[in-house]
Amino acid sequence: MKHRYLCLFLVVFLLLSACGDVLTSGGSTDGAIEHVIQEISRLQEATSDHTTPLPEIEAAFATVDSIARELQSPSLSIWTNTQIGFYYYQLTKLEKALPYFLKSSRGITANPTQQLIDPADCLIKNAYFFGNIGDHDLAVNYLSQAVLLVDTTSSAYATIHFALGSEYRSLGNEERAIQHFVFSKEAARDRDPVRYAKALGELALNEKDLMKAEHMLLEDIQLSEMHGDQRNAMFARIRLAKIYVDREEWEEATLLLDRAQAYAAMRTNLTGFEQEITTLKLAVAVASNDRNAQLELHRHLQTINNRLAETDGKEVVMKVNLELQRARAHNDILLKKVKLQQSKVTAIALLSICFLLVVVAIFLRRSKMQALKMHQLKFERIVMNFELEKVKSESKYAQAQQTIQTYVTFLDERNTAIQELNEVVEHLQKSSSTNAQHQRQRLEQLLQEHLMTEENWSRFRTTFMVEYPAFYEHVTRELTGITESQLRIVLLQKLGLNNLMMANLLGVGQDSIKKAKQRLRKKYGDSYERLDNLETDRV
C-alpha cells in the first residue's frame, strides 16, 4: 500500500510538471513535443518493473496522450500511441493496447518513415503487437522496414532479426526463420549475450540432435542468468523441460519446471507461461501416476485458464484479432467513402473545367469571328479606297487636257497606289488562312487594273508622239526592230521614271526592268546610251 501511494504521488508530480512545462512553453510546438516525449519516457521508467496496470498510471498516460493530440503532430501521435500501446502490451492487456496500435499503424501507413520519431523503435513495437495477435505479415512488413534503419553493428540489428525469425516461424516458413535466427546469433555474439542466448534457444528447436539442442539450451540458461535476464532463463528452462519430458527424464524436467514456475508465478503478465509450465508438470504427474499431483495441477490449470480468459489467452487474442479486423473493415469503408467523395469532387471539378473550357472556347470563337469581321470590314474599306482613288485619278486625267505632264501626274498617282497595294498583298502572303488567300487574290486583281493597259499605253504613246515627235522619230529610226515592251521602257525612262516605278506600272519586277535595259545596251550599244543625252525640243 505504501508503494502504491508513493507511485501515485510520483505520477501526480509528473503530470503537473508535464502540464506546466507545456503551458509555459510559450507556444513553441517543438518545445511542447519535447516535453511530451520526456514525460512518456519518465512514465516508462517509473513503470519498468510493473506487472499490472495501475489506474493512476493509466490516467497519466491518458493525460499526456491528450496533450499530444492537441499539438496536432502526426509523428508525435504515432510515437505516443506506440509507447502507450506497448505499455499495455507488456502487461498482456491486449484489448487496451489495440486502440493505440491501430492509431499508430494508420499513422505509419500515412506518413513517410523518415518523418517518424525514432522510426525503428515504433516499427519494432508495432511488429511485436501485431505479430502477437496473429497478423504476422504486417509484423514482417514493419520489421523489414526497421532493419534498414539500424546500424548492422547495433544490438537492435540482432533484435530485429530475432523477431523476424519468430514471425517467419509463425508463418510456417522455417527456412527463413532459421536464416534470421542465425543472423541474430552472429550479430549478437560479441555485443548482446542475452540476445545471443535467445537465438541459441530458438535454433535449438530446429535441432534434430537432442543432445546438441540440450547443450544449446543449457548455454542459453547460463548466459541469461549471468546477465540478469530471468525471463529468458525461464523460457529456456521450459523448452529444455520439453526435451526431458520427451526423453522421459521426469526428475530433470520437474526441477526445471519448478524453477520456471517460481519466476512466472510472481508476475501476472506471465500467466501464459505459467499455463505451459503447469501443462508440462501435469504430463509428468500423469507419467508418474501421481494422482494427488494430477488433481492439484488440474485445479491450478483451471484457475490459470480463467485468468488468461481476461488477459492474453487464446480467447482474448481471438477477440482482439476480431476487433482488429472490424476496425480495418470500418477503416476500409471510410476509405471507400472518402474515395467516393473524392471521385464526386473530381467529377464536379472536371465538369466545371469542361464548362469553363466550353465558355472560353465560345468566347474565343466569338472574339475571333468579331476580329475577322472587323478585319474584313477594314479590308473592304482599303479596297474601296483604292478603287475610289483609281476612279478619281482616271476621271481627273480624262477631264484634264491630255498632255505628257498630266499623264506623268496620272502615272505618279497610279504608282503610289500600286506601291500601297503591293505592301498589303505582301502582308497577306504571310497568312495561310483561306480568308487571307481570297483577299490577296482580290487585291492582285485590283493591282492588275492599276497596271498600264493597252488602252492607256495607246493614249500615252499618242500623246508622247505629239509632244516629243523628234525623240520618238529618232528612237524608231535608230533603234531598228525595237519591241513594244522595249519601247515602253525607253519612253517611260525619257519621262524620268526609275526602275521601281516602271516595274510597278508594267507589272514586272525591278530585275526584269534592269535586264531589259541590259538587252537594249547590248543590242543597240551607243545608240541606246546616247538617248539620255539626246536633246529634243518639246512641241
Coordinates of C-alpha atoms in Angstrom, one line a residue:
M1 CA 0.0 0.0 0.0
K2 CA 2.9 2.3 0.8
H3 CA 4.4 1.7 -2.5
R4 CA 1.1 2.4 -4.2
Y5 CA 0.8 5.9 -2.5
L6 CA 4.4 6.7 -3.4
C7 CA 3.7 5.8 -7.0
L8 CA 0.6 7.9 -7.0
F9 CA 2.5 10.9 -5.7
L10 CA 5.2 10.4 -8.4
V11 CA 2.5 10.3 -11.1
V12 CA 0.7 13.4 -9.9
F13 CA 4.0 15.2 -9.7
L14 CA 5.0 14.1 -13.2
L15 CA 1.6 15.1 -14.6
L16 CA 1.7 18.6 -13.0
S17 CA 5.3 19.0 -14.3
A18 CA 4.2 17.9 -17.8
C19 CA 1.2 20.2 -18.0
G20 CA 3.2 23.1 -16.5
D21 CA 6.0 22.7 -19.0
V22 CA 3.7 22.5 -22.0
L23 CA 1.6 25.5 -20.9
T24 CA 4.7 27.6 -20.2
S25 CA 6.5 26.6 -23.4
G26 CA 5.5 30.0 -24.9
G27 CA 3.6 28.4 -27.8
S28 CA 6.7 26.6 -29.1
T29 CA 5.5 23.4 -30.8
D30 CA 8.9 21.9 -30.8
G31 CA 9.3 22.6 -27.1
A32 CA 5.9 21.1 -26.3
I33 CA 6.7 18.0 -28.3
E34 CA 10.0 17.5 -26.4
H35 CA 8.1 17.8 -23.1
V36 CA 5.6 15.1 -24.1
I37 CA 8.4 12.8 -25.1
Q38 CA 10.2 13.4 -21.8
E39 CA 7.0 12.8 -19.8
I40 CA 6.3 9.5 -21.5
S41 CA 9.9 8.4 -21.0
R42 CA 9.6 9.2 -17.3
L43 CA 6.4 7.2 -17.0
Q44 CA 8.0 4.3 -18.8
E45 CA 10.9 4.4 -16.4
A46 CA 8.6 4.6 -13.4
T47 CA 6.6 1.5 -14.6
S48 CA 9.5 -0.6 -15.8
D49 CA 9.0 -3.2 -13.1
H50 CA 5.2 -3.2 -13.1
T51 CA 3.3 -6.5 -13.8
T52 CA -0.2 -5.0 -13.8
P53 CA -1.5 -1.6 -14.9
L54 CA -2.3 1.0 -12.1
P55 CA -5.2 3.4 -12.5
E56 CA -3.1 6.4 -11.8
I57 CA -0.5 5.4 -14.4
E58 CA -3.3 4.9 -17.0
A59 CA -4.6 8.3 -16.1
A60 CA -1.2 9.8 -16.5
F61 CA -0.7 8.2 -20.0
A62 CA -4.2 9.4 -21.0
T63 CA -3.4 13.0 -20.0
V64 CA -0.1 13.0 -21.9
D65 CA -1.9 11.4 -24.9
S66 CA -4.5 14.2 -24.8
I67 CA -1.7 16.9 -24.8
A68 CA 0.0 15.1 -27.7
R69 CA -3.3 15.2 -29.7
E70 CA -3.7 18.9 -29.2
L71 CA -0.3 19.5 -30.7
Q72 CA -1.5 18.0 -34.0
S73 CA 1.8 16.5 -34.8
P74 CA 1.4 13.2 -36.8
S75 CA 4.9 12.0 -35.9
L76 CA 4.3 12.7 -32.2
S77 CA 0.9 11.0 -32.3
I78 CA 2.4 7.8 -33.8
W79 CA 5.2 7.7 -31.3
T80 CA 2.9 8.4 -28.3
N81 CA 0.3 5.8 -29.4
T82 CA 3.1 3.3 -29.9
Q83 CA 4.6 3.8 -26.4
I84 CA 1.2 3.7 -24.6
G85 CA 0.1 0.7 -26.6
F86 CA 3.4 -1.1 -25.8
Y87 CA 2.9 -0.3 -22.1
Y88 CA -0.4 -2.3 -22.2
Y89 CA 1.1 -5.0 -24.4
Q90 CA 3.9 -5.7 -22.0
L91 CA 1.3 -6.2 -19.2
T92 CA -0.6 -8.5 -21.6
K93 CA -3.6 -6.1 -21.7
L94 CA -4.1 -6.7 -25.4
E95 CA -7.6 -5.2 -25.6
K96 CA -6.4 -2.0 -24.1
A97 CA -3.3 -1.9 -26.3
L98 CA -5.3 -2.4 -29.5
P99 CA -6.8 1.1 -30.0
Y100 CA -3.4 2.7 -29.6
F101 CA -1.7 0.4 -32.0
L102 CA -4.5 0.8 -34.5
K103 CA -3.9 4.6 -34.5
S104 CA -0.1 4.3 -34.7
S105 CA -0.4 1.7 -37.5
R106 CA -2.7 4.0 -39.5
G107 CA -0.2 6.8 -38.9
I108 CA 2.8 4.7 -40.0
T109 CA 0.9 3.9 -43.3
A110 CA 0.0 7.5 -43.9
N111 CA 3.4 9.2 -43.2
P112 CA 6.9 8.7 -44.6
T113 CA 9.1 6.6 -42.3
Q114 CA 11.9 9.2 -42.2
Q115 CA 9.5 11.7 -40.6
L116 CA 8.7 9.5 -37.6
I117 CA 10.1 10.0 -34.2
D118 CA 12.5 7.1 -33.5
P119 CA 11.1 5.2 -36.5
A120 CA 12.9 1.9 -35.8
D121 CA 11.5 1.7 -32.3
C122 CA 8.0 2.5 -33.5
L123 CA 8.1 -0.2 -36.2
I124 CA 9.6 -2.8 -33.9
K125 CA 7.0 -2.3 -31.1
N126 CA 4.1 -2.3 -33.6
A127 CA 5.5 -5.5 -35.1
Y128 CA 5.6 -7.1 -31.7
F129 CA 1.9 -6.3 -31.0
F130 CA 0.5 -7.3 -34.4
G131 CA 2.6 -10.5 -34.5
N132 CA 1.3 -11.4 -31.1
I133 CA -2.3 -11.1 -32.2
G134 CA -1.7 -13.1 -35.4
D135 CA -1.1 -10.5 -38.1
H136 CA 2.4 -11.9 -38.9
D137 CA 2.5 -10.5 -42.4
L138 CA 2.1 -6.9 -41.1
A139 CA 4.7 -7.7 -38.4
V140 CA 7.2 -8.9 -41.1
N141 CA 6.5 -5.8 -43.1
Y142 CA 7.3 -3.5 -40.1
L143 CA 10.4 -5.4 -39.1
S144 CA 11.7 -5.4 -42.7
Q145 CA 11.5 -1.7 -42.7
A146 CA 13.1 -1.4 -39.3
V147 CA 16.1 -3.5 -40.1
L148 CA 17.0 -1.0 -42.8
L149 CA 17.1 1.9 -40.3
V150 CA 19.5 0.5 -37.8
D151 CA 23.3 0.0 -37.7
T152 CA 24.3 -3.5 -38.6
T153 CA 26.7 -3.4 -35.6
S154 CA 24.0 -2.5 -33.1
S155 CA 22.1 -4.8 -30.7
A156 CA 18.9 -3.6 -32.4
Y157 CA 20.0 -5.3 -35.6
A158 CA 20.2 -8.7 -33.8
T159 CA 16.9 -8.0 -32.0
I160 CA 15.0 -7.3 -35.3
H161 CA 16.4 -10.4 -37.0
F162 CA 15.4 -12.4 -34.0
A163 CA 11.8 -11.0 -34.2
L164 CA 11.8 -11.7 -38.0
G165 CA 12.8 -15.3 -37.3
S166 CA 9.9 -15.7 -34.8
E167 CA 7.4 -14.2 -37.3
Y168 CA 8.5 -16.4 -40.2
R169 CA 8.3 -19.5 -37.8
S170 CA 4.7 -18.5 -37.0
L171 CA 4.0 -18.2 -40.8
G172 CA 5.3 -21.7 -41.2
N173 CA 8.4 -20.6 -43.2
E174 CA 11.0 -22.5 -41.1
E175 CA 13.8 -22.0 -43.6
R176 CA 13.5 -18.2 -43.5
A177 CA 13.1 -18.3 -39.7
I178 CA 16.4 -20.2 -39.2
Q179 CA 18.2 -17.7 -41.5
H180 CA 17.1 -14.8 -39.3
F181 CA 17.9 -16.6 -36.1
V182 CA 21.4 -17.3 -37.4
F183 CA 21.8 -13.7 -38.4
S184 CA 20.6 -12.7 -34.9
K185 CA 23.0 -15.1 -33.2
E186 CA 26.0 -13.9 -35.2
A187 CA 25.1 -10.2 -34.8
A188 CA 24.7 -10.6 -31.0
R189 CA 27.7 -12.9 -30.4
D190 CA 30.1 -10.2 -29.0
R191 CA 27.6 -7.4 -28.4
D192 CA 24.4 -8.8 -26.8
P193 CA 25.0 -12.0 -24.9
V194 CA 21.3 -12.3 -23.8
R195 CA 20.1 -12.0 -27.4
Y196 CA 22.8 -14.5 -28.4
A197 CA 21.3 -16.8 -25.7
K198 CA 17.8 -16.3 -27.1
A199 CA 18.9 -17.1 -30.6
L200 CA 20.5 -20.3 -29.4
G201 CA 17.3 -21.3 -27.7
E202 CA 15.3 -20.7 -30.9
L203 CA 17.8 -22.6 -33.0
A204 CA 17.7 -25.5 -30.5
L205 CA 14.0 -26.0 -31.5
N206 CA 15.1 -26.9 -35.0
E207 CA 17.9 -29.1 -33.9
K208 CA 17.2 -32.8 -34.5
D209 CA 20.1 -33.8 -32.4
L210 CA 18.5 -33.6 -28.9
M211 CA 21.9 -33.7 -27.2
K212 CA 23.0 -30.7 -29.2
A213 CA 19.7 -28.9 -28.5
E214 CA 20.1 -29.6 -24.8
H215 CA 23.6 -28.2 -24.9
M216 CA 22.4 -25.0 -26.7
L217 CA 19.5 -24.5 -24.2
L218 CA 21.8 -25.0 -21.2
E219 CA 24.1 -22.3 -22.6
D220 CA 21.1 -20.1 -23.2
I221 CA 20.1 -20.5 -19.5
Q222 CA 23.7 -19.9 -18.3
L223 CA 24.1 -16.7 -20.3
S224 CA 20.6 -15.4 -19.4
E225 CA 21.3 -15.8 -15.6
M226 CA 24.8 -14.4 -15.9
H227 CA 23.4 -11.2 -17.4
G228 CA 20.3 -11.0 -15.2
D229 CA 17.6 -11.9 -17.8
Q230 CA 15.5 -14.2 -15.6
R231 CA 12.6 -14.1 -18.0
N232 CA 14.6 -15.6 -20.9
A233 CA 16.1 -18.1 -18.4
M234 CA 12.6 -19.2 -17.5
F235 CA 11.7 -19.5 -21.2
A236 CA 14.8 -21.6 -21.9
R237 CA 14.0 -23.9 -18.9
I238 CA 10.5 -24.6 -20.3
R239 CA 12.0 -25.6 -23.7
L240 CA 14.6 -27.8 -22.1
A241 CA 12.0 -29.4 -19.9
K242 CA 10.1 -30.3 -23.0
I243 CA 13.1 -32.2 -24.3
Y244 CA 13.4 -34.0 -20.9
V245 CA 9.7 -34.9 -21.0
D246 CA 10.1 -36.3 -24.5
R247 CA 13.1 -38.4 -23.2
E248 CA 11.1 -39.3 -20.1
E249 CA 13.7 -37.8 -17.8
W250 CA 11.0 -36.8 -15.2
E251 CA 13.2 -35.7 -12.4
E252 CA 15.3 -33.3 -14.5
A253 CA 12.1 -31.9 -16.2
T254 CA 10.5 -31.3 -12.8
L255 CA 13.5 -29.4 -11.4
L256 CA 13.5 -27.1 -14.5
L257 CA 9.7 -26.6 -14.4
D258 CA 9.8 -25.8 -10.6
R259 CA 12.4 -23.1 -11.1
A260 CA 10.5 -21.7 -14.1
Q261 CA 7.2 -21.6 -12.2
A262 CA 8.8 -19.9 -9.2
Y263 CA 9.6 -16.9 -11.5
A264 CA 6.4 -16.9 -13.6
A265 CA 4.1 -17.1 -10.5
M266 CA 5.4 -13.8 -9.2
R267 CA 4.3 -11.9 -12.3
T268 CA 0.7 -11.7 -13.5
N269 CA 1.8 -10.8 -17.0
L270 CA 3.5 -14.2 -17.4
T271 CA 0.3 -16.3 -16.9
G272 CA 0.6 -17.7 -20.3
F273 CA 4.0 -19.2 -19.5
E274 CA 2.6 -20.5 -16.2
Q275 CA -0.1 -22.3 -18.1
E276 CA 2.6 -24.0 -20.3
I277 CA 4.6 -25.0 -17.2
T278 CA 1.6 -26.4 -15.4
T279 CA 0.6 -28.4 -18.5
L280 CA 4.1 -29.9 -18.7
K281 CA 4.0 -30.7 -14.9
L282 CA 0.7 -32.4 -15.4
A283 CA 2.2 -34.6 -18.1
V284 CA 5.0 -35.5 -15.7
A285 CA 2.4 -36.3 -13.0
V286 CA 0.4 -38.5 -15.4
A287 CA 3.5 -40.3 -16.5
S288 CA 4.5 -40.8 -12.8
N289 CA 0.9 -41.9 -11.9
D290 CA 0.8 -39.3 -9.1
R291 CA -3.0 -38.9 -8.7
N292 CA -2.8 -36.2 -6.0
A293 CA -0.5 -34.1 -8.0
Q294 CA -2.7 -34.5 -11.1
L295 CA -5.8 -33.3 -9.1
E296 CA -3.9 -30.3 -7.7
L297 CA -2.4 -29.4 -11.1
H298 CA -5.8 -29.7 -12.9
R299 CA -7.3 -27.3 -10.4
H300 CA -4.4 -24.9 -10.7
L301 CA -4.6 -25.1 -14.6
Q302 CA -8.3 -24.2 -14.4
T303 CA -7.5 -21.2 -12.3
I304 CA -4.8 -20.1 -14.8
N305 CA -7.2 -20.6 -17.7
N306 CA -9.7 -18.4 -16.1
R307 CA -7.1 -15.7 -15.6
L308 CA -6.0 -16.0 -19.2
A309 CA -9.5 -15.5 -20.4
E310 CA -9.2 -11.9 -19.2
T311 CA -5.6 -11.2 -20.3
D312 CA -3.7 -12.8 -23.2
G313 CA -5.3 -16.3 -23.6
K314 CA -6.4 -17.6 -27.0
E315 CA -9.9 -16.3 -26.5
V316 CA -8.6 -12.8 -25.8
V317 CA -6.2 -12.9 -28.8
M318 CA -9.1 -14.1 -31.0
K319 CA -11.3 -11.3 -29.6
V320 CA -8.6 -8.7 -30.2
N321 CA -7.9 -10.1 -33.7
L322 CA -11.6 -9.8 -34.4
E323 CA -11.7 -6.2 -33.2
L324 CA -8.7 -5.6 -35.4
Q325 CA -10.5 -7.0 -38.4
R326 CA -13.6 -5.0 -37.6
A327 CA -11.5 -1.8 -37.2
R328 CA -9.8 -2.5 -40.6
A329 CA -13.2 -3.2 -42.2
H330 CA -14.5 0.1 -40.8
N331 CA -11.4 1.9 -42.0
D332 CA -11.8 0.4 -45.5
I333 CA -15.4 1.6 -45.5
L334 CA -14.3 5.1 -44.5
L335 CA -11.6 5.0 -47.2
K336 CA -14.1 3.9 -49.8
K337 CA -16.4 6.8 -48.7
V338 CA -13.5 9.2 -48.9
K339 CA -12.5 7.9 -52.3
L340 CA -16.2 8.1 -53.5
Q341 CA -16.4 11.7 -52.2
Q342 CA -13.1 12.5 -53.8
S343 CA -14.4 11.0 -57.1
K344 CA -17.5 13.1 -56.8
V345 CA -15.4 16.2 -56.1
T346 CA -13.1 15.3 -59.0
A347 CA -16.1 14.7 -61.3
I348 CA -17.6 18.1 -60.3
A349 CA -14.3 19.7 -60.8
L350 CA -13.9 18.1 -64.3
L351 CA -17.4 19.2 -65.3
S352 CA -16.7 22.7 -64.1
I353 CA -13.4 22.7 -66.0
C354 CA -15.2 21.4 -69.1
F355 CA -17.9 24.0 -68.8
L356 CA -15.3 26.8 -68.4
L357 CA -13.4 25.5 -71.4
V358 CA -16.6 25.5 -73.4
V359 CA -17.4 29.0 -72.3
V360 CA -13.8 30.1 -73.1
A361 CA -14.0 28.4 -76.5
I362 CA -17.3 30.1 -77.3
F363 CA -15.9 33.4 -76.2
L364 CA -12.7 32.9 -78.2
R365 CA -14.7 31.9 -81.2
R366 CA -16.9 34.9 -81.0
S367 CA -13.9 37.1 -80.4
K368 CA -12.2 35.5 -83.4
M369 CA -15.3 35.9 -85.6
Q370 CA -15.7 39.5 -84.5
A371 CA -12.0 40.1 -85.2
L372 CA -12.4 38.5 -88.6
K373 CA -15.4 40.6 -89.3
M374 CA -13.6 43.8 -88.3
H375 CA -10.6 42.7 -90.4
Q376 CA -12.9 42.1 -93.3
L377 CA -14.5 45.5 -92.9
K378 CA -11.1 47.1 -92.8
F379 CA -10.1 45.2 -95.9
E380 CA -13.3 46.3 -97.7
R381 CA -12.5 49.9 -96.7
I382 CA -9.0 49.6 -98.1
V383 CA -10.3 48.1 -101.4
M384 CA -13.0 50.7 -101.7
N385 CA -10.4 53.5 -101.1
F386 CA -8.1 52.0 -103.8
E387 CA -11.0 51.8 -106.2
L388 CA -12.2 55.3 -105.4
E389 CA -8.7 56.7 -105.8
K390 CA -8.4 54.9 -109.1
V391 CA -11.7 56.3 -110.4
K392 CA -10.8 59.8 -109.2
S393 CA -7.4 59.5 -110.9
E394 CA -8.8 58.3 -114.2
S395 CA -11.6 60.9 -114.1
K396 CA -9.1 63.6 -113.3
Y397 CA -6.9 62.6 -116.2
A398 CA -9.9 62.3 -118.6
Q399 CA -11.2 65.7 -117.8
A400 CA -7.8 67.4 -118.0
Q401 CA -6.0 68.3 -121.2
Q402 CA -4.2 65.2 -122.2
T403 CA -0.6 66.3 -122.1
I404 CA 2.5 64.5 -121.1
Q405 CA 2.6 66.5 -117.8
T406 CA -0.9 65.4 -116.8
Y407 CA 0.0 61.8 -117.8
V408 CA 3.1 61.9 -115.7
T409 CA 0.9 63.1 -112.7
F410 CA -1.5 60.3 -113.5
L411 CA 1.3 57.7 -113.6
D412 CA 2.7 59.0 -110.3
E413 CA -0.6 58.6 -108.6
R414 CA -1.1 55.2 -110.1
N415 CA 2.5 54.2 -108.9
T416 CA 1.7 55.3 -105.4
A417 CA -1.5 53.2 -105.4
I418 CA 0.4 50.2 -106.8
Q419 CA 3.1 50.5 -104.1
E420 CA 0.5 50.6 -101.3
L421 CA -1.4 47.6 -102.9
N422 CA 1.9 45.6 -103.1
E423 CA 2.5 46.2 -99.4
V424 CA -0.9 45.0 -98.4
V425 CA -0.5 41.9 -100.7
E426 CA 2.9 41.2 -99.2
H427 CA 1.4 41.3 -95.7
L428 CA -1.4 38.9 -96.7
Q429 CA 1.1 36.4 -98.1
K430 CA 2.4 35.8 -94.6
S431 CA -1.0 34.3 -93.6
S432 CA -2.1 30.8 -94.7
S433 CA -5.8 31.3 -93.9
T434 CA -8.4 30.8 -96.6
N435 CA -9.8 34.3 -96.0
A436 CA -6.3 35.9 -96.4
Q437 CA -5.9 34.0 -99.7
H438 CA -9.2 35.3 -101.0
Q439 CA -8.3 38.8 -100.0
R440 CA -4.9 38.5 -101.7
Q441 CA -6.5 37.3 -104.9
R442 CA -8.9 40.2 -104.9
L443 CA -6.1 42.7 -104.3
E444 CA -4.0 41.2 -107.1
Q445 CA -6.9 41.5 -109.4
L446 CA -7.2 45.2 -108.4
L447 CA -3.5 45.6 -108.9
Q448 CA -3.8 44.3 -112.4
E449 CA -6.4 47.1 -113.0
H450 CA -3.8 49.7 -111.9
L451 CA -1.2 48.5 -114.4
M452 CA -0.6 50.2 -117.8
T453 CA -3.3 48.6 -120.0
E454 CA -3.1 48.5 -123.8
E455 CA -5.7 51.4 -123.9
N456 CA -3.6 53.5 -121.6
W457 CA -0.4 52.7 -123.5
S458 CA -2.0 53.6 -126.8
R459 CA -3.2 57.0 -125.4
F460 CA 0.2 57.6 -123.7
R461 CA 2.1 56.8 -126.9
T462 CA -0.1 59.1 -129.0
T463 CA 0.4 62.0 -126.5
F464 CA 4.1 61.3 -126.4
M465 CA 4.4 61.4 -130.2
V466 CA 2.6 64.7 -130.2
E467 CA 4.8 66.4 -127.6
Y468 CA 8.1 64.7 -128.4
P469 CA 7.9 64.0 -132.1
A470 CA 11.7 64.3 -132.8
F471 CA 12.6 62.0 -129.9
Y472 CA 10.0 59.4 -130.9
E473 CA 11.2 59.5 -134.6
H474 CA 14.9 59.2 -133.5
V475 CA 14.1 56.1 -131.4
T476 CA 12.1 54.3 -134.1
R477 CA 14.8 55.2 -136.7
E478 CA 18.0 54.5 -134.7
L479 CA 16.6 51.5 -132.7
T480 CA 15.6 49.3 -135.5
G481 CA 13.4 46.4 -134.6
I482 CA 12.6 47.7 -131.1
T483 CA 9.7 45.8 -129.5
E484 CA 6.6 47.3 -127.9
S485 CA 7.8 46.4 -124.4
Q486 CA 11.2 47.9 -125.0
L487 CA 9.6 51.0 -126.4
R488 CA 7.6 51.4 -123.3
I489 CA 10.7 51.3 -121.2
V490 CA 12.5 53.9 -123.4
L491 CA 9.6 56.3 -123.3
L492 CA 9.0 56.0 -119.6
Q493 CA 12.7 56.4 -119.0
K494 CA 12.5 59.6 -121.0
L495 CA 9.9 60.9 -118.6
G496 CA 12.3 60.3 -115.6
L497 CA 10.6 57.2 -114.1
N498 CA 13.0 55.0 -112.1
N499 CA 13.2 51.2 -112.3
L500 CA 10.8 50.7 -109.4
M501 CA 8.1 53.0 -110.8
M502 CA 8.4 51.3 -114.3
A503 CA 8.2 47.9 -112.7
N504 CA 5.1 48.8 -110.8
L505 CA 3.3 50.2 -113.9
L506 CA 4.3 47.4 -116.1
G507 CA 3.5 44.6 -113.5
V508 CA 7.0 43.2 -113.5
G509 CA 9.9 43.0 -111.1
Q510 CA 12.8 45.5 -110.9
D511 CA 15.2 42.8 -112.1
S512 CA 13.1 42.5 -115.3
I513 CA 13.5 46.2 -116.0
K514 CA 17.2 46.0 -115.4
K515 CA 17.6 43.0 -117.7
A516 CA 15.5 44.7 -120.4
K517 CA 17.8 47.8 -120.2
Q518 CA 20.9 45.5 -120.4
R519 CA 19.5 43.8 -123.5
L520 CA 18.9 47.3 -125.1
R521 CA 22.5 48.3 -124.4
K522 CA 23.8 45.0 -125.8
K523 CA 21.6 45.3 -129.0
Y524 CA 21.9 49.0 -129.7
G525 CA 25.1 50.0 -128.0
D526 CA 25.9 53.7 -128.2
S527 CA 22.6 54.4 -130.0
Y528 CA 20.7 53.5 -126.8
E529 CA 23.2 55.1 -124.5
R530 CA 23.0 58.5 -126.3
L531 CA 19.3 58.6 -125.7
D532 CA 19.9 60.0 -122.2
N533 CA 21.9 62.9 -123.7
L534 CA 19.7 63.5 -126.7
E535 CA 18.3 67.0 -126.7
T536 CA 14.9 67.2 -128.3
D537 CA 12.6 70.1 -128.1
R538 CA 9.2 69.6 -126.7
V539 CA 6.4 70.8 -129.1

